Amino acid sequence: MNTVKSFWMGWGSLCLAGAGAYYFAKKSINADRAQRLEETRRKKQMIDSLEYSSNVPARPISASTMGGTTNGNGTPARTDTAGSPSQEASSDPAPTRHAPATEGQQVVEKSKYESSTPFRSTKGDRFS
């Protein structure tokens, strides 16, 4: 039969074994991660060196020397408006309705993005 001493001895050895296993597993996992990280860095460095080794000019070429336009700070002028909401807003498509002529029409008129008729769902069985 178990005594108090053997009970605590069993739990103590179990906890000690668990802590040791955790320590060595963590050490092994960290070593694997470090090795994979180093391998990835080495591979990326090799790819970058192959990619940029032969076609990099000795002196960087600016857009103005290539015939491009520049704005005041020397960077190329931006001609597209993609991703810039403040520039896209000025080029909205034409509205679908004419501007209201009177103040009464202005109150009743909906915006160009609102539907003129409200949505009505179909009644009945949707699965048949």
JSON list of C-alpha atoms in Angstrom, two decimals:
[
{"chain": "A", "resi": 1, "resn": "MET", "atom": "CA", "xyz": [0.00, 0.00, 0.00]},
{"chain": "A", "resi": 2, "resn": "ASN", "atom": "CA", "xyz": [1.15, 3.55, -0.65]},
{"chain": "A", "resi": 3, "resn": "THR", "atom": "CA", "xyz": [2.42, 5.66, 2.13]},
{"chain": "A", "resi": 4, "resn": "VAL", "atom": "CA", "xyz": [2.53, 9.44, 2.28]},
{"chain": "A", "resi": 5, "resn": "LYS", "atom": "CA", "xyz": [6.23, 9.35, 1.62]},
{"chain": "A", "resi": 6, "resn": "SER", "atom": "CA", "xyz": [5.93, 7.14, -1.46]},
{"chain": "A", "resi": 7, "resn": "PHE", "atom": "CA", "xyz": [3.02, 9.27, -2.75]},
{"chain": "A", "resi": 8, "resn": "TRP", "atom": "CA", "xyz": [5.09, 12.47, -2.68]},
{"chain": "A", "resi": 9, "resn": "MET", "atom": "CA", "xyz": [8.14, 10.64, -3.99]},
{"chain": "A", "resi": 10, "resn": "GLY", "atom": "CA", "xyz": [6.12, 9.46, -7.00]},
{"chain": "A", "resi": 11, "resn": "TRP", "atom": "CA", "xyz": [4.66, 12.89, -7.76]},
{"chain": "A", "resi": 12, "resn": "GLY", "atom": "CA", "xyz": [8.04, 14.56, -7.26]},
{"chain": "A", "resi": 13, "resn": "SER", "atom": "CA", "xyz": [9.80, 12.20, -9.66]},
{"chain": "A", "resi": 14, "resn": "LEU", "atom": "CA", "xyz": [6.97, 12.62, -12.20]},
{"chain": "A", "resi": 15, "resn": "CYS", "atom": "CA", "xyz": [7.23, 16.43, -12.07]},
{"chain": "A", "resi": 16, "resn": "LEU", "atom": "CA", "xyz": [11.01, 16.27, -12.29]},
{"chain": "A", "resi": 17, "resn": "ALA", "atom": "CA", "xyz": [10.86, 13.97, -15.32]},
{"chain": "A", "resi": 18, "resn": "GLY", "atom": "CA", "xyz": [8.28, 16.26, -16.99]},
{"chain": "A", "resi": 19, "resn": "ALA", "atom": "CA", "xyz": [10.40, 19.36, -16.39]},
{"chain": "A", "resi": 20, "resn": "GLY", "atom": "CA", "xyz": [13.50, 17.62, -17.76]},
{"chain": "A", "resi": 21, "resn": "ALA", "atom": "CA", "xyz": [11.63, 16.46, -20.87]},
{"chain": "A", "resi": 22, "resn": "TYR", "atom": "CA", "xyz": [10.25, 19.98, -21.39]},
{"chain": "A", "resi": 23, "resn": "TYR", "atom": "CA", "xyz": [13.72, 21.51, -21.04]},
{"chain": "A", "resi": 24, "resn": "PHE", "atom": "CA", "xyz": [15.37, 19.20, -23.56]},
{"chain": "A", "resi": 25, "resn": "ALA", "atom": "CA", "xyz": [12.43, 19.39, -26.02]},
{"chain": "A", "resi": 26, "resn": "LYS", "atom": "CA", "xyz": [12.50, 23.19, -25.89]},
{"chain": "A", "resi": 27, "resn": "LYS", "atom": "CA", "xyz": [16.26, 23.18, -26.44]},
{"chain": "A", "resi": 28, "resn": "SER", "atom": "CA", "xyz": [15.90, 20.88, -29.46]},
{"chain": "A", "resi": 29, "resn": "ILE", "atom": "CA", "xyz": [13.04, 22.91, -30.96]},
{"chain": "A", "resi": 30, "resn": "ASN", "atom": "CA", "xyz": [14.96, 26.18, -30.59]},
{"chain": "A", "resi": 31, "resn": "ALA", "atom": "CA", "xyz": [18.02, 24.63, -32.23]},
{"chain": "A", "resi": 32, "resn": "ASP", "atom": "CA", "xyz": [15.89, 23.43, -35.17]},
{"chain": "A", "resi": 33, "resn": "ARG", "atom": "CA", "xyz": [14.32, 26.89, -35.53]},
{"chain": "A", "resi": 34, "resn": "ALA", "atom": "CA", "xyz": [17.71, 28.60, -35.49]},
{"chain": "A", "resi": 35, "resn": "GLN", "atom": "CA", "xyz": [19.03, 26.18, -38.11]},
{"chain": "A", "resi": 36, "resn": "ARG", "atom": "CA", "xyz": [15.98, 26.74, -40.37]},
{"chain": "A", "resi": 37, "resn": "LEU", "atom": "CA", "xyz": [16.27, 30.53, -39.96]},
{"chain": "A", "resi": 38, "resn": "GLU", "atom": "CA", "xyz": [19.96, 30.46, -40.86]},
{"chain": "A", "resi": 39, "resn": "GLU", "atom": "CA", "xyz": [19.21, 28.24, -43.85]},
{"chain": "A", "resi": 40, "resn": "THR", "atom": "CA", "xyz": [16.48, 30.61, -45.04]},
{"chain": "A", "resi": 41, "resn": "ARG", "atom": "CA", "xyz": [18.75, 33.64, -44.63]},
{"chain": "A", "resi": 42, "resn": "ARG", "atom": "CA", "xyz": [21.53, 31.91, -46.55]},
{"chain": "A", "resi": 43, "resn": "LYS", "atom": "CA", "xyz": [19.15, 30.94, -49.36]},
{"chain": "A", "resi": 44, "resn": "LYS", "atom": "CA", "xyz": [17.70, 34.48, -49.55]},
{"chain": "A", "resi": 45, "resn": "GLN", "atom": "CA", "xyz": [21.17, 36.01, -49.61]},
{"chain": "A", "resi": 46, "resn": "MET", "atom": "CA", "xyz": [22.20, 33.65, -52.41]},
{"chain": "A", "resi": 47, "resn": "ILE", "atom": "CA", "xyz": [19.07, 34.47, -54.44]},
{"chain": "A", "resi": 48, "resn": "ASP", "atom": "CA", "xyz": [19.59, 38.21, -53.92]},
{"chain": "A", "resi": 49, "resn": "SER", "atom": "CA", "xyz": [23.23, 37.99, -54.94]},
{"chain": "A", "resi": 50, "resn": "LEU", "atom": "CA", "xyz": [22.33, 36.06, -58.09]},
{"chain": "A", "resi": 51, "resn": "GLU", "atom": "CA", "xyz": [19.48, 38.43, -58.90]},
{"chain": "A", "resi": 52, "resn": "TYR", "atom": "CA", "xyz": [21.38, 41.68, -58.44]},
{"chain": "A", "resi": 53, "resn": "SER", "atom": "CA", "xyz": [24.94, 40.71, -59.29]},
{"chain": "A", "resi": 54, "resn": "SER", "atom": "CA", "xyz": [25.07, 41.29, -63.07]},
{"chain": "A", "resi": 55, "resn": "ASN", "atom": "CA", "xyz": [22.35, 43.81, -63.85]},
{"chain": "A", "resi": 56, "resn": "VAL", "atom": "CA", "xyz": [22.95, 46.52, -61.23]},
{"chain": "A", "resi": 57, "resn": "PRO", "atom": "CA", "xyz": [24.41, 49.70, -62.76]},
{"chain": "A", "resi": 58, "resn": "ALA", "atom": "CA", "xyz": [27.44, 51.24, -61.13]},
{"chain": "A", "resi": 59, "resn": "ARG", "atom": "CA", "xyz": [25.55, 54.50, -60.61]},
{"chain": "A", "resi": 60, "resn": "PRO", "atom": "CA", "xyz": [21.78, 54.60, -59.96]},
{"chain": "A", "resi": 61, "resn": "ILE", "atom": "CA", "xyz": [19.81, 56.09, -62.82]},
{"chain": "A", "resi": 62, "resn": "SER", "atom": "CA", "xyz": [17.10, 58.61, -61.96]},
{"chain": "A", "resi": 63, "resn": "ALA", "atom": "CA", "xyz": [13.80, 59.07, -63.78]},
{"chain": "A", "resi": 64, "resn": "SER", "atom": "CA", "xyz": [14.76, 62.54, -64.97]},
{"chain": "A", "resi": 65, "resn": "THR", "atom": "CA", "xyz": [17.86, 61.26, -66.79]},
{"chain": "A", "resi": 66, "resn": "MET", "atom": "CA", "xyz": [15.73, 58.58, -68.45]},
{"chain": "A", "resi": 67, "resn": "GLY", "atom": "CA", "xyz": [13.29, 61.23, -69.73]},
{"chain": "A", "resi": 68, "resn": "GLY", "atom": "CA", "xyz": [10.63, 60.81, -67.04]},
{"chain": "A", "resi": 69, "resn": "THR", "atom": "CA", "xyz": [8.93, 63.66, -65.23]},
{"chain": "A", "resi": 70, "resn": "THR", "atom": "CA", "xyz": [9.63, 64.47, -61.62]},
{"chain": "A", "resi": 71, "resn": "ASN", "atom": "CA", "xyz": [7.79, 66.46, -59.02]},
{"chain": "A", "resi": 72, "resn": "GLY", "atom": "CA", "xyz": [9.41, 69.02, -56.72]},
{"chain": "A", "resi": 73, "resn": "ASN", "atom": "CA", "xyz": [11.28, 66.59, -54.48]},
{"chain": "A", "resi": 74, "resn": "GLY", "atom": "CA", "xyz": [12.99, 64.62, -57.28]},
{"chain": "A", "resi": 75, "resn": "THR", "atom": "CA", "xyz": [10.72, 61.57, -57.19]},
{"chain": "A", "resi": 76, "resn": "PRO", "atom": "CA", "xyz": [8.84, 60.55, -60.34]},
{"chain": "A", "resi": 77, "resn": "ALA", "atom": "CA", "xyz": [5.46, 62.21, -60.81]},
{"chain": "A", "resi": 78, "resn": "ARG", "atom": "CA", "xyz": [2.53, 59.99, -59.91]},
{"chain": "A", "resi": 79, "resn": "THR", "atom": "CA", "xyz": [0.15, 59.50, -62.82]},
{"chain": "A", "resi": 80, "resn": "ASP", "atom": "CA", "xyz": [-2.08, 56.75, -61.49]},
{"chain": "A", "resi": 81, "resn": "THR", "atom": "CA", "xyz": [-4.64, 57.31, -58.75]},
{"chain": "A", "resi": 82, "resn": "ALA", "atom": "CA", "xyz": [-5.01, 53.71, -57.63]},
{"chain": "A", "resi": 83, "resn": "GLY", "atom": "CA", "xyz": [-4.90, 53.40, -53.88]},
{"chain": "A", "resi": 84, "resn": "SER", "atom": "CA", "xyz": [-5.29, 57.12, -53.23]},
{"chain": "A", "resi": 85, "resn": "PRO", "atom": "CA", "xyz": [-8.89, 57.89, -52.19]},
{"chain": "A", "resi": 86, "resn": "SER", "atom": "CA", "xyz": [-8.36, 61.66, -52.24]},
{"chain": "A", "resi": 87, "resn": "GLN", "atom": "CA", "xyz": [-7.32, 61.52, -55.90]},
{"chain": "A", "resi": 88, "resn": "GLU", "atom": "CA", "xyz": [-9.94, 58.92, -56.85]},
{"chain": "A", "resi": 89, "resn": "ALA", "atom": "CA", "xyz": [-12.78, 61.04, -55.46]},
{"chain": "A", "resi": 90, "resn": "SER", "atom": "CA", "xyz": [-12.29, 63.73, -58.07]},
{"chain": "A", "resi": 91, "resn": "SER", "atom": "CA", "xyz": [-12.62, 61.21, -60.90]},
{"chain": "A", "resi": 92, "resn": "ASP", "atom": "CA", "xyz": [-15.95, 59.62, -59.87]},
{"chain": "A", "resi": 93, "resn": "PRO", "atom": "CA", "xyz": [-18.15, 58.53, -62.76]},
{"chain": "A", "resi": 94, "resn": "ALA", "atom": "CA", "xyz": [-20.99, 60.81, -63.79]},
{"chain": "A", "resi": 95, "resn": "PRO", "atom": "CA", "xyz": [-24.08, 60.67, -61.56]},
{"chain": "A", "resi": 96, "resn": "THR", "atom": "CA", "xyz": [-27.02, 58.65, -62.87]},
{"chain": "A", "resi": 97, "resn": "ARG", "atom": "CA", "xyz": [-29.58, 61.36, -62.09]},
{"chain": "A", "resi": 98, "resn": "HIS", "atom": "CA", "xyz": [-29.68, 65.06, -62.87]},
{"chain": "A", "resi": 99, "resn": "ALA", "atom": "CA", "xyz": [-29.29, 67.64, -60.14]},
{"chain": "A", "resi": 100, "resn": "PRO", "atom": "CA", "xyz": [-32.63, 68.68, -58.60]},
{"chain": "A", "resi": 101, "resn": "ALA", "atom": "CA", "xyz": [-34.05, 71.95, -59.93]},
{"chain": "A", "resi": 102, "resn": "THR", "atom": "CA", "xyz": [-36.04, 73.03, -56.87]},
{"chain": "A", "resi": 103, "resn": "GLU", "atom": "CA", "xyz": [-35.59, 72.75, -53.14]},
{"chain": "A", "resi": 104, "resn": "GLY", "atom": "CA", "xyz": [-38.58, 70.40, -52.88]},
{"chain": "A", "resi": 105, "resn": "GLN", "atom": "CA", "xyz": [-36.97, 67.98, -55.32]},
{"chain": "A", "resi": 106, "resn": "GLN", "atom": "CA", "xyz": [-33.70, 68.22, -53.41]},
{"chain": "A", "resi": 107, "resn": "VAL", "atom": "CA", "xyz": [-35.37, 67.04, -50.19]},
{"chain": "A", "resi": 108, "resn": "VAL", "atom": "CA", "xyz": [-37.17, 64.12, -51.89]},
{"chain": "A", "resi": 109, "resn": "GLU", "atom": "CA", "xyz": [-34.31, 63.14, -54.25]},
{"chain": "A", "resi": 110, "resn": "LYS", "atom": "CA", "xyz": [-32.13, 60.25, -53.24]},
{"chain": "A", "resi": 111, "resn": "SER", "atom": "CA", "xyz": [-28.37, 60.14, -53.79]},
{"chain": "A", "resi": 112, "resn": "LYS", "atom": "CA", "xyz": [-26.95, 58.55, -56.91]},
{"chain": "A", "resi": 113, "resn": "TYR", "atom": "CA", "xyz": [-25.93, 55.50, -54.89]},
{"chain": "A", "resi": 114, "resn": "GLU", "atom": "CA", "xyz": [-29.38, 54.79, -53.38]},
{"chain": "A", "resi": 115, "resn": "SER", "atom": "CA", "xyz": [-31.95, 52.64, -55.09]},
{"chain": "A", "resi": 116, "resn": "SER", "atom": "CA", "xyz": [-35.09, 54.39, -56.27]},
{"chain": "A", "resi": 117, "resn": "THR", "atom": "CA", "xyz": [-37.21, 51.38, -55.21]},
{"chain": "A", "resi": 118, "resn": "PRO", "atom": "CA", "xyz": [-36.80, 49.67, -51.84]},
{"chain": "A", "resi": 119, "resn": "PHE", "atom": "CA", "xyz": [-35.71, 46.03, -51.73]},
{"chain": "A", "resi": 120, "resn": "ARG", "atom": "CA", "xyz": [-38.54, 43.54, -51.29]},
{"chain": "A", "resi": 121, "resn": "SER", "atom": "CA", "xyz": [-37.65, 39.95, -50.50]},
{"chain": "A", "resi": 122, "resn": "THR", "atom": "CA", "xyz": [-39.57, 37.18, -52.20]},
{"chain": "A", "resi": 123, "resn": "LYS", "atom": "CA", "xyz": [-42.09, 35.43, -50.00]},
{"chain": "A", "resi": 124, "resn": "GLY", "atom": "CA", "xyz": [-42.53, 31.70, -49.85]},
{"chain": "A", "resi": 125, "resn": "ASP", "atom": "CA", "xyz": [-40.34, 28.63, -49.88]},
{"chain": "A", "resi": 126, "resn": "ARG", "atom": "CA", "xyz": [-36.80, 29.48, -50.97]},
{"chain": "A", "resi": 127, "resn": "PHE", "atom": "CA", "xyz": [-35.66, 25.85, -51.15]},
{"chain": "A", "resi": 128, "resn": "SER", "atom": "CA", "xyz": [-38.03, 24.53, -53.80]}
]
